Amino acid sequence: MIDRTVANVTCLGCGCACDDITIVVTQDRIAEARNACALGIAWFGDGTVPAETRVNGRTASLERALTEAARLLTGATRPLVYLAGDVSCETLREGVAIADRLHAAIDSLAATAATAVLAAQRRGRAGATLGEIRQRADLVVFWAVDPSARYPRYGSRYAVAPRGVAAPQGRKDRTLIAVDVGEALGPADADGRLAIAPADEVDSLEIMRATVQGRTVGEEARFRAAVELARRMTEARYVAIVTDGEPGTTSADPARAEALVTLSQALNAPTRCALSTLRGGGNRSGADAVLTWQTGFPFAVDFARGYPSYQPQAGAAALLGAGEVDAALVIGAPAALPVPVATALARVRSVVIGPRASAATFQPAVAVDAGVAGIHEGGTAFRMDDVPLPLRPSFEGARAALVTVRALRERLGP
Amino acid sequence: MSKPTQLRIAGGTVYDPANGGGAGGADGVVRDVCIEGDRIVAELPASARRLDARGMVVMPGGVDIHAHIAGSSVNHARRLLPEEHAADPMPAPRLDDGAITRSGSGGTVPSTFATGYRYAGLGYTTAMEAAVAPIAARHAHAELDDTPIIDAGFFVLLGNDDYLLRQLGAGEAARARDYAAWLLGTTRAYAIKIVNPGGVEVWKGGGDRRNVSGLDDAVGSSAVTPRKILEALAGAANALGLPHPVHIHCNNLGQPGNAATTLESMKALSGQRAHFTHLQFHSYGGAAGNGWSSAAREVIEYVNAHAAVSVDVGQVMFGAATTVTADSPVEHLLYASSGRKWVNVDIELESGCGIVPYAYREKAAVAALQWAVGLELFLLANDPWRVVLSTDHPNGGTFLSYPELIRLLMDRAYRDERLKRVNQKLLAGSALLDGLSREYTLGEIAIITRAGPARLLGLKTKGHLGPGADADVTIYASDSDRAQMFAAPRYVIKAGTLVVEDGQLRRAPAGRRLAVRPEYDAAVTKDVKRFFDQYACVAFENYGADPVA
Ligand code: SF4
Ligand SMILES: [Zn+2]
C-alpha cells in the first residue's frame, strides 16, 4: 500500500485517549506516531498484527473456527464472556449480545477499577470531563498518584500544562499539590507536597471532609498537614483531585475510595471540586458504558437466569478461580488481560477473537486474530471520563473484530 | 419484490384529532384505518387482511416530546442505580418470528432494550431524548441504536455553551446562529435545548456565585445574560426554520417563587415560537425561605393567551424517580437537602450533568404541591394542542406512569379521592381544592399524547392517521379504568408491523433516527476550529456524531 499520514488518530494506550496523534505509514509499517508518548508509541507499534486462525493450535479456516467456537460455547453449561481491550464499542455491543444469548456470565477489563466504580455506586461522584478540569481547575491535588507513569499525557493535555478558559496562562495559573501515601508518590514537580502514612489515609480523608464541612476536628499532629490542605482546598475556586482508579501501589480499601468521593462531594458546598479517577486504556471505559446501557450494570454481570444480574463479588476472576466456568469467550487482546484471569483461562476451553489472539499464552481452543481497534479498525471508543471518540484506522485489510464477532453471534442463532 | 403488507384496521372508534375526528373533545369516529407497508393509505382492496377493532379505541402511536432515555447523563444515572435494576429484571421477550431480542433491566432508568420494548408496550412509538451534550452525541446515538422499535431523536444542549456565549458576548448574532445550525447537523440532533440558561456556566465557574437567579444576571461578561441566551437561541431556531422551536428549561427550576422567572422568560420571547418544558417544575409561588404555593393558574393563563407558546407539563407522580438534568446547580441543592447519592459531571465547554435518585411521597408537603401544580396546569389549559403530557421521565416519574396520569385527568372521582390522601399543607392556593371538575376526553388525550406533540415537533407524518402518515397505530380495548386501558394496549403497530398484541411483544424492529441538518454559512466552522485548537480536548475533526473517514 502507498505511504500515507493519518491525522487526528485516537490512541488507546491509556485512558487519556489522546486524539491528536498523526500516524505516518511508510512501506506498510508505522514509521511515526506523532504527538504520542512512549506508551502510545508502544501501543501503536509498527502496525503489524498476525492474521492466524487456529483450532486446537492448528491453522484452520475461519468457517471451521466459527463452527467450533459456536459448538464449544453453546455446549457449555457455564460459559463466560470476557470483554478485553483494544476493541471498539460496536464490537463490545455484539459481545454483550452473545453473553445474553448464551445466558453467560460476562465481565470486562473495566472491572480492574471495581473499587472506584463500587464507591461511586454507593455515593455517586463529583466529577468533570477532563477538558473541564483543564478549563477550570486552579488547584490540582494528586492523591497518591503521579500520572506521568501510566497516563503520560494527562498533565500536558488536561490537568497541568494547557491553557484553559479560567487558566489563561496554563501551568502558571494552577497550583499542584502532591499527596504521597507511603510508596505512592505524587508528581515530583508539584508546588507543594505532604506525606500521609498508608494507615492514616482513610482517617485523613475523613478529617479533611470534616474540616471542609466546618466540623471541628482534633489537632493531632499526624493530621495537621491534611487539615491544612483541606482549608486550602476550600479557598480555591475549582479543585481537581486526581486519583488512580487502577490497581497498583495504592490500597483497594473500599473505605478509601468512598472517602475520596465524599470529600470531593463535600467540597462542592464551599467551592467547586471534581474528582478525576484515572483509568487504563484499551477502551475499557467503553466496556463499562456499553454493559451499563445494555444491562444496567457496569461489569460482572451474569445472564444465567435469562436476565442480567449484578455479581460484583463474583466477576470473571472469581468464577474462573472457583472452577465454575467450563468455556470462555474472550473478545479483545489477550495480552492485556489481568493476570488472575489470564492464568485461570489456561484451565478452561476458550475462544479468543481479537488482536494477537493466536499468541495468547493460555492456549485457546479457538483463536481468531483480528486487527486492533484504532489501528486497523474504526468505530467508537470512550476516554476515561466517558467522552466518546471516533477511531481512525491507519491500515485496511486486517480482519475486523466486529465482523468476526458478529459472524459468531449470527452462528449462535436466536 | 413482495408487495408491501396491507392491513385494514376495521370498525374501531378512531381518534384522529389532527384530521378532524376527536378534536375539541368530540367523540371518535367509527371507521377503518388502512395500512400499506409502513404508511397509512386512504383505501385498500376488500381482500386486504383485516384486524377486527370493533368496540376498540384507535389512536396514532404515542409521541413523547421530552424524556431522558439515552446518552451519557442517562448512563451515569443507570450506573448509579444497581439496586433498582436488580429489583426489576427483564428477561428477553420471545418473538413470533424468532428474531433475537435482548434481556435488560428496568427501574426508573431502564436499560436501552427495556426502554424500547416498554415504550412500545405502552403504545408509544416515538420519543425525544431531551438533553444531550454535543460532545457526547456519538454516545447518545449508540444508545438509541440499541433502543428498539421507537423512532427517536434528541435535543442538543446549547444554553451554556462556551463558544455560543462568546459569540453573544461579542454581539455576533449571525455567527451564533450559524454555529447552532452547524452543531445540530454535526451531532445529528433534532432540536435546540436550553437548560437553565447561563446558570450551569456560573456553577462551573466556581467562586462565590452558584447559579444565576434571574434573566438579567451577568454570565461571565455583563453582555451575556439568560435573557440574551433565550432570545438568541429562540431566534436561531425560528430563523433556521427548525421543525421544533427552541426547547426551554427555565432558570430557577424547583425554587419557590419561580413562576415569576418563568413568566418573564415567556414574555422575553413574546411573539416567537418557543416550547417551555416541564412547566410544573417552574410554576411555584411563594419565596425562598418563605413557603411554597401554587402559581399554576397564573402561568397557564399566560400560556392560554399566547398562541406561540407551547409547553409540556412534567407531572410529578408519587413513587420512585430519578432526577437527571443538565441543571447541575439544582441537583447540588437537591443533594444538600436529601443527602442521598449525588452525581455531578461538569462537561467541558458545554454543559453539566447532575443526578439525584428521589422519591415523591404523597405525605410530603412539597411533593403533594408539585403533584397538584401539574394537575392544575393540565386542567386549566384551554388549548390541548399546546399542553403536552410528560413527566420529564424519569424526573417526575417514569413513562410507565403515563396511564395513571391519564386516569387522573379523565376521572374526576378518582382524582378527588387521591387528592384527599395527599399532604394538604401547601395546597391552600391550589385550584384543585376548589374542585376543578374538568375531565379530559379521549379526544383530548389523543391530542396531548400524540397529535399535539407531533405537531409541536414538526413531525408531519406522526401523530395522525391520514393518508401518508407513518403507520404507527395504537389500539386499546375500551375500559372505564383508564389507567388499565392505557397501560395495556390491545395492539400496537409500528411502521406497519404489529409489534405488540395483548401485552405481548410480537416483533421488535429497529426504529428510525429523527435528525435535522440545517443550512449555515460554512465560514463559521473555521472560527469554531480556531476555538477548538485553543481550548478543546477533542479534535475538531473528531467532534460530532458523523462517521469519520
Ligand atoms: S497519554 Fe495515553 S492515550 Fe495519550 S498518547 Fe500516551 S498512551 Fe496514548
Ligand atoms: Zn428533562
PDB file of C-alpha atoms in Angstrom, chain B residues 325-494:
ATOM      1  CA  THR B 325     -30.656  17.005  34.363  1.00  0.00           C
ATOM      2  CA  ALA B 326     -28.071  19.279  32.833  1.00  0.00           C
ATOM      3  CA  ASP B 327     -29.176  21.753  35.520  1.00  0.00           C
ATOM      4  CA  SER B 328     -26.340  20.729  37.811  1.00  0.00           C
ATOM      5  CA  PRO B 329     -26.597  23.561  40.383  1.00  0.00           C
ATOM      6  CA  VAL B 330     -30.165  22.486  41.115  1.00  0.00           C
ATOM      7  CA  GLU B 331     -29.040  18.920  41.688  1.00  0.00           C
ATOM      8  CA  HIS B 332     -26.485  20.140  44.174  1.00  0.00           C
ATOM      9  CA  LEU B 333     -29.277  21.840  46.140  1.00  0.00           C
ATOM     10  CA  LEU B 334     -31.346  18.675  45.990  1.00  0.00           C
ATOM     11  CA  TYR B 335     -28.394  16.633  47.204  1.00  0.00           C
ATOM     12  CA  ALA B 336     -27.782  19.060  50.040  1.00  0.00           C
ATOM     13  CA  SER B 337     -31.397  18.693  51.169  1.00  0.00           C
ATOM     14  CA  SER B 338     -31.886  14.972  50.503  1.00  0.00           C
ATOM     15  CA  GLY B 339     -28.409  13.717  51.400  1.00  0.00           C
ATOM     16  CA  ARG B 340     -28.705  10.770  49.040  1.00  0.00           C
ATOM     17  CA  LYS B 341     -26.405   9.701  46.234  1.00  0.00           C
ATOM     18  CA  TRP B 342     -25.323  12.545  44.018  1.00  0.00           C
ATOM     19  CA  VAL B 343     -23.548  12.651  40.691  1.00  0.00           C
ATOM     20  CA  ASN B 344     -22.197  15.832  39.186  1.00  0.00           C
ATOM     21  CA  VAL B 345     -20.304  15.922  35.908  1.00  0.00           C
ATOM     22  CA  ASP B 346     -19.119  19.235  34.522  1.00  0.00           C
ATOM     23  CA  ILE B 347     -18.963  18.811  30.768  1.00  0.00           C
ATOM     24  CA  GLU B 348     -16.156  20.647  29.044  1.00  0.00           C
ATOM     25  CA  LEU B 349     -17.097  23.959  27.441  1.00  0.00           C
ATOM     26  CA  GLU B 350     -20.686  22.893  27.015  1.00  0.00           C
ATOM     27  CA  SER B 351     -22.885  21.878  29.852  1.00  0.00           C
ATOM     28  CA  GLY B 352     -23.301  19.938  33.060  1.00  0.00           C
ATOM     29  CA  CYS B 353     -24.974  16.871  34.422  1.00  0.00           C
ATOM     30  CA  GLY B 354     -26.486  16.297  37.838  1.00  0.00           C
ATOM     31  CA  ILE B 355     -28.246  13.230  39.202  1.00  0.00           C
ATOM     32  CA  VAL B 356     -30.028  12.507  42.475  1.00  0.00           C
ATOM     33  CA  PRO B 357     -32.305   9.491  42.968  1.00  0.00           C
ATOM     34  CA  TYR B 358     -35.551  10.675  44.501  1.00  0.00           C
ATOM     35  CA  ALA B 359     -38.969   9.594  45.698  1.00  0.00           C
ATOM     36  CA  TYR B 360     -42.145  11.684  45.693  1.00  0.00           C
ATOM     37  CA  ARG B 361     -44.312  10.806  48.695  1.00  0.00           C
ATOM     38  CA  GLU B 362     -47.923  11.842  48.857  1.00  0.00           C
ATOM     39  CA  LYS B 363     -47.473  12.615  52.542  1.00  0.00           C
ATOM     40  CA  ALA B 364     -44.648  15.053  51.813  1.00  0.00           C
ATOM     41  CA  ALA B 365     -45.839  18.645  51.560  1.00  0.00           C
ATOM     42  CA  VAL B 366     -43.692  19.775  48.638  1.00  0.00           C
ATOM     43  CA  ALA B 367     -44.266  16.612  46.610  1.00  0.00           C
ATOM     44  CA  ALA B 368     -48.023  16.988  47.115  1.00  0.00           C
ATOM     45  CA  LEU B 369     -47.818  20.592  45.963  1.00  0.00           C
ATOM     46  CA  GLN B 370     -45.855  19.599  42.867  1.00  0.00           C
ATOM     47  CA  TRP B 371     -48.403  16.903  42.071  1.00  0.00           C
ATOM     48  CA  ALA B 372     -51.233  19.390  42.437  1.00  0.00           C
ATOM     49  CA  VAL B 373     -49.497  22.076  40.371  1.00  0.00           C
ATOM     50  CA  GLY B 374     -49.057  19.670  37.470  1.00  0.00           C
ATOM     51  CA  LEU B 375     -52.706  18.659  37.519  1.00  0.00           C
ATOM     52  CA  GLU B 376     -53.812  22.289  37.731  1.00  0.00           C
ATOM     53  CA  LEU B 377     -51.792  23.117  34.638  1.00  0.00           C
ATOM     54  CA  PHE B 378     -53.490  20.318  32.730  1.00  0.00           C
ATOM     55  CA  LEU B 379     -56.974  21.117  33.983  1.00  0.00           C
ATOM     56  CA  LEU B 380     -56.767  24.879  33.461  1.00  0.00           C
ATOM     57  CA  ALA B 381     -55.240  24.633  29.989  1.00  0.00           C
ATOM     58  CA  ASN B 382     -57.514  25.874  27.219  1.00  0.00           C
ATOM     59  CA  ASP B 383     -55.691  24.514  24.219  1.00  0.00           C
ATOM     60  CA  PRO B 384     -54.625  20.882  24.487  1.00  0.00           C
ATOM     61  CA  TRP B 385     -52.567  21.276  21.296  1.00  0.00           C
ATOM     62  CA  ARG B 386     -50.041  23.318  23.235  1.00  0.00           C
ATOM     63  CA  VAL B 387     -50.008  21.497  26.576  1.00  0.00           C
ATOM     64  CA  VAL B 388     -48.327  18.105  26.252  1.00  0.00           C
ATOM     65  CA  LEU B 389     -48.403  15.183  28.647  1.00  0.00           C
ATOM     66  CA  SER B 390     -44.996  14.451  30.164  1.00  0.00           C
ATOM     67  CA  THR B 391     -43.417  13.509  33.466  1.00  0.00           C
ATOM     68  CA  ASP B 392     -39.967  14.620  32.368  1.00  0.00           C
ATOM     69  CA  HIS B 393     -39.174  10.901  32.611  1.00  0.00           C
ATOM     70  CA  PRO B 394     -37.579   9.875  34.931  1.00  0.00           C
ATOM     71  CA  ASN B 395     -37.530  13.203  36.817  1.00  0.00           C
ATOM     72  CA  GLY B 396     -41.181  13.474  37.834  1.00  0.00           C
ATOM     73  CA  GLY B 397     -41.860   9.763  37.454  1.00  0.00           C
ATOM     74  CA  THR B 398     -41.250   7.230  34.730  1.00  0.00           C
ATOM     75  CA  PHE B 399     -43.013   6.943  31.393  1.00  0.00           C
ATOM     76  CA  LEU B 400     -44.726   3.854  32.767  1.00  0.00           C
ATOM     77  CA  SER B 401     -46.791   6.187  34.952  1.00  0.00           C
ATOM     78  CA  TYR B 402     -48.466   7.887  31.967  1.00  0.00           C
ATOM     79  CA  PRO B 403     -51.561   5.619  32.163  1.00  0.00           C
ATOM     80  CA  GLU B 404     -52.080   6.561  35.803  1.00  0.00           C
ATOM     81  CA  LEU B 405     -51.691  10.215  34.870  1.00  0.00           C
ATOM     82  CA  ILE B 406     -54.271   9.800  32.111  1.00  0.00           C
ATOM     83  CA  ARG B 407     -56.671   8.363  34.652  1.00  0.00           C
ATOM     84  CA  LEU B 408     -56.130  11.351  36.934  1.00  0.00           C
ATOM     85  CA  LEU B 409     -57.025  13.626  34.041  1.00  0.00           C
ATOM     86  CA  MET B 410     -60.023  11.644  32.805  1.00  0.00           C
ATOM     87  CA  ASP B 411     -61.627  10.555  36.056  1.00  0.00           C
ATOM     88  CA  ARG B 412     -62.575  13.301  38.465  1.00  0.00           C
ATOM     89  CA  ALA B 413     -63.900  10.992  41.173  1.00  0.00           C
ATOM     90  CA  TYR B 414     -60.610   9.123  41.207  1.00  0.00           C
ATOM     91  CA  ARG B 415     -58.636  12.349  41.247  1.00  0.00           C
ATOM     92  CA  ASP B 416     -60.630  13.782  44.146  1.00  0.00           C
ATOM     93  CA  GLU B 417     -60.122  10.553  46.035  1.00  0.00           C
ATOM     94  CA  ARG B 418     -56.365  10.790  45.525  1.00  0.00           C
ATOM     95  CA  LEU B 419     -56.373  14.462  46.423  1.00  0.00           C
ATOM     96  CA  LYS B 420     -57.803  13.678  49.854  1.00  0.00           C
ATOM     97  CA  ARG B 421     -54.887  11.440  50.641  1.00  0.00           C
ATOM     98  CA  VAL B 422     -52.086  13.872  49.905  1.00  0.00           C
ATOM     99  CA  ASN B 423     -50.439  16.269  52.311  1.00  0.00           C
ATOM    100  CA  GLN B 424     -52.591  19.421  52.320  1.00  0.00           C
ATOM    101  CA  LYS B 425     -50.124  21.761  53.967  1.00  0.00           C
ATOM    102  CA  LEU B 426     -49.130  23.759  50.887  1.00  0.00           C
ATOM    103  CA  LEU B 427     -52.293  23.339  48.855  1.00  0.00           C
ATOM    104  CA  ALA B 428     -54.080  26.407  50.205  1.00  0.00           C
ATOM    105  CA  GLY B 429     -53.976  28.398  46.983  1.00  0.00           C
ATOM    106  CA  SER B 430     -54.403  25.433  44.673  1.00  0.00           C
ATOM    107  CA  ALA B 431     -57.253  25.464  42.209  1.00  0.00           C
ATOM    108  CA  LEU B 432     -57.560  21.712  42.701  1.00  0.00           C
ATOM    109  CA  LEU B 433     -59.087  22.311  46.127  1.00  0.00           C
ATOM    110  CA  ASP B 434     -61.759  24.444  44.504  1.00  0.00           C
ATOM    111  CA  GLY B 435     -62.901  21.262  42.870  1.00  0.00           C
ATOM    112  CA  LEU B 436     -61.750  21.544  39.288  1.00  0.00           C
ATOM    113  CA  SER B 437     -64.342  19.387  37.641  1.00  0.00           C
ATOM    114  CA  ARG B 438     -62.830  19.027  34.205  1.00  0.00           C
ATOM    115  CA  GLU B 439     -62.397  15.540  32.828  1.00  0.00           C
ATOM    116  CA  TYR B 440     -60.239  15.058  29.770  1.00  0.00           C
ATOM    117  CA  THR B 441     -61.985  13.292  26.900  1.00  0.00           C
ATOM    118  CA  LEU B 442     -60.379  10.539  24.839  1.00  0.00           C
ATOM    119  CA  GLY B 443     -60.070  13.039  22.022  1.00  0.00           C
ATOM    120  CA  GLU B 444     -58.125  15.404  24.254  1.00  0.00           C
ATOM    121  CA  ILE B 445     -55.929  12.573  25.477  1.00  0.00           C
ATOM    122  CA  ALA B 446     -55.190  11.745  21.860  1.00  0.00           C
ATOM    123  CA  ILE B 447     -54.092  15.355  21.414  1.00  0.00           C
ATOM    124  CA  ILE B 448     -51.849  15.672  24.473  1.00  0.00           C
ATOM    125  CA  THR B 449     -50.153  12.301  23.968  1.00  0.00           C
ATOM    126  CA  ARG B 450     -49.724  12.146  20.190  1.00  0.00           C
ATOM    127  CA  ALA B 451     -51.324  14.701  17.854  1.00  0.00           C
ATOM    128  CA  GLY B 452     -50.137  17.717  19.853  1.00  0.00           C
ATOM    129  CA  PRO B 453     -46.536  16.687  20.482  1.00  0.00           C
ATOM    130  CA  ALA B 454     -46.171  15.503  16.884  1.00  0.00           C
ATOM    131  CA  ARG B 455     -47.378  18.867  15.618  1.00  0.00           C
ATOM    132  CA  LEU B 456     -45.153  20.805  18.022  1.00  0.00           C
ATOM    133  CA  LEU B 457     -42.181  18.701  16.962  1.00  0.00           C
ATOM    134  CA  GLY B 458     -42.998  19.345  13.331  1.00  0.00           C
ATOM    135  CA  LEU B 459     -43.264  15.611  12.660  1.00  0.00           C
ATOM    136  CA  LYS B 460     -45.634  15.750   9.730  1.00  0.00           C
ATOM    137  CA  THR B 461     -46.089  12.016   9.397  1.00  0.00           C
ATOM    138  CA  LYS B 462     -46.590  11.365  13.095  1.00  0.00           C
ATOM    139  CA  GLY B 463     -49.470  11.873  15.476  1.00  0.00           C
ATOM    140  CA  HIS B 464     -52.186  11.358  12.917  1.00  0.00           C
ATOM    141  CA  LEU B 465     -53.832   8.680  10.787  1.00  0.00           C
ATOM    142  CA  GLY B 466     -54.361  10.474   7.486  1.00  0.00           C
ATOM    143  CA  PRO B 467     -53.064   9.056   4.202  1.00  0.00           C
ATOM    144  CA  GLY B 468     -49.269   9.350   4.051  1.00  0.00           C
ATOM    145  CA  ALA B 469     -48.821   9.208   7.819  1.00  0.00           C
ATOM    146  CA  ASP B 470     -46.449   6.684   9.330  1.00  0.00           C
ATOM    147  CA  ALA B 471     -48.347   3.508  10.125  1.00  0.00           C
ATOM    148  CA  ASP B 472     -47.833   3.906  13.868  1.00  0.00           C
ATOM    149  CA  VAL B 473     -51.141   2.935  15.428  1.00  0.00           C
ATOM    150  CA  THR B 474     -52.212   2.005  18.942  1.00  0.00           C
ATOM    151  CA  ILE B 475     -55.438   0.136  19.575  1.00  0.00           C
ATOM    152  CA  TYR B 476     -56.931  -0.031  23.050  1.00  0.00           C
ATOM    153  CA  ALA B 477     -59.711  -2.199  24.396  1.00  0.00           C
ATOM    154  CA  SER B 478     -62.054   0.304  25.977  1.00  0.00           C
ATOM    155  CA  ASP B 479     -62.061   0.156  29.750  1.00  0.00           C
ATOM    156  CA  SER B 480     -63.660   2.528  32.233  1.00  0.00           C
ATOM    157  CA  ASP B 481     -60.475   2.237  34.282  1.00  0.00           C
ATOM    158  CA  ARG B 482     -58.411   4.460  32.009  1.00  0.00           C
ATOM    159  CA  ALA B 483     -55.141   3.540  33.724  1.00  0.00           C
ATOM    160  CA  GLN B 484     -55.782  -0.110  32.863  1.00  0.00           C
ATOM    161  CA  MET B 485     -56.789   0.769  29.355  1.00  0.00           C
ATOM    162  CA  PHE B 486     -53.748   2.873  28.534  1.00  0.00           C
ATOM    163  CA  ALA B 487     -51.262   0.611  30.312  1.00  0.00           C
ATOM    164  CA  ALA B 488     -52.070  -2.392  28.168  1.00  0.00           C
ATOM    165  CA  PRO B 489     -52.939  -1.619  24.557  1.00  0.00           C
ATOM    166  CA  ARG B 490     -54.551  -4.482  22.696  1.00  0.00           C
ATOM    167  CA  TYR B 491     -52.424  -3.893  19.597  1.00  0.00           C
ATOM    168  CA  VAL B 492     -49.515  -1.630  18.766  1.00  0.00           C
ATOM    169  CA  ILE B 493     -48.439  -1.212  15.168  1.00  0.00           C
ATOM    170  CA  LYS B 494     -45.133   0.465  14.373  1.00  0.00           C
TER     171      LYS B 494
END
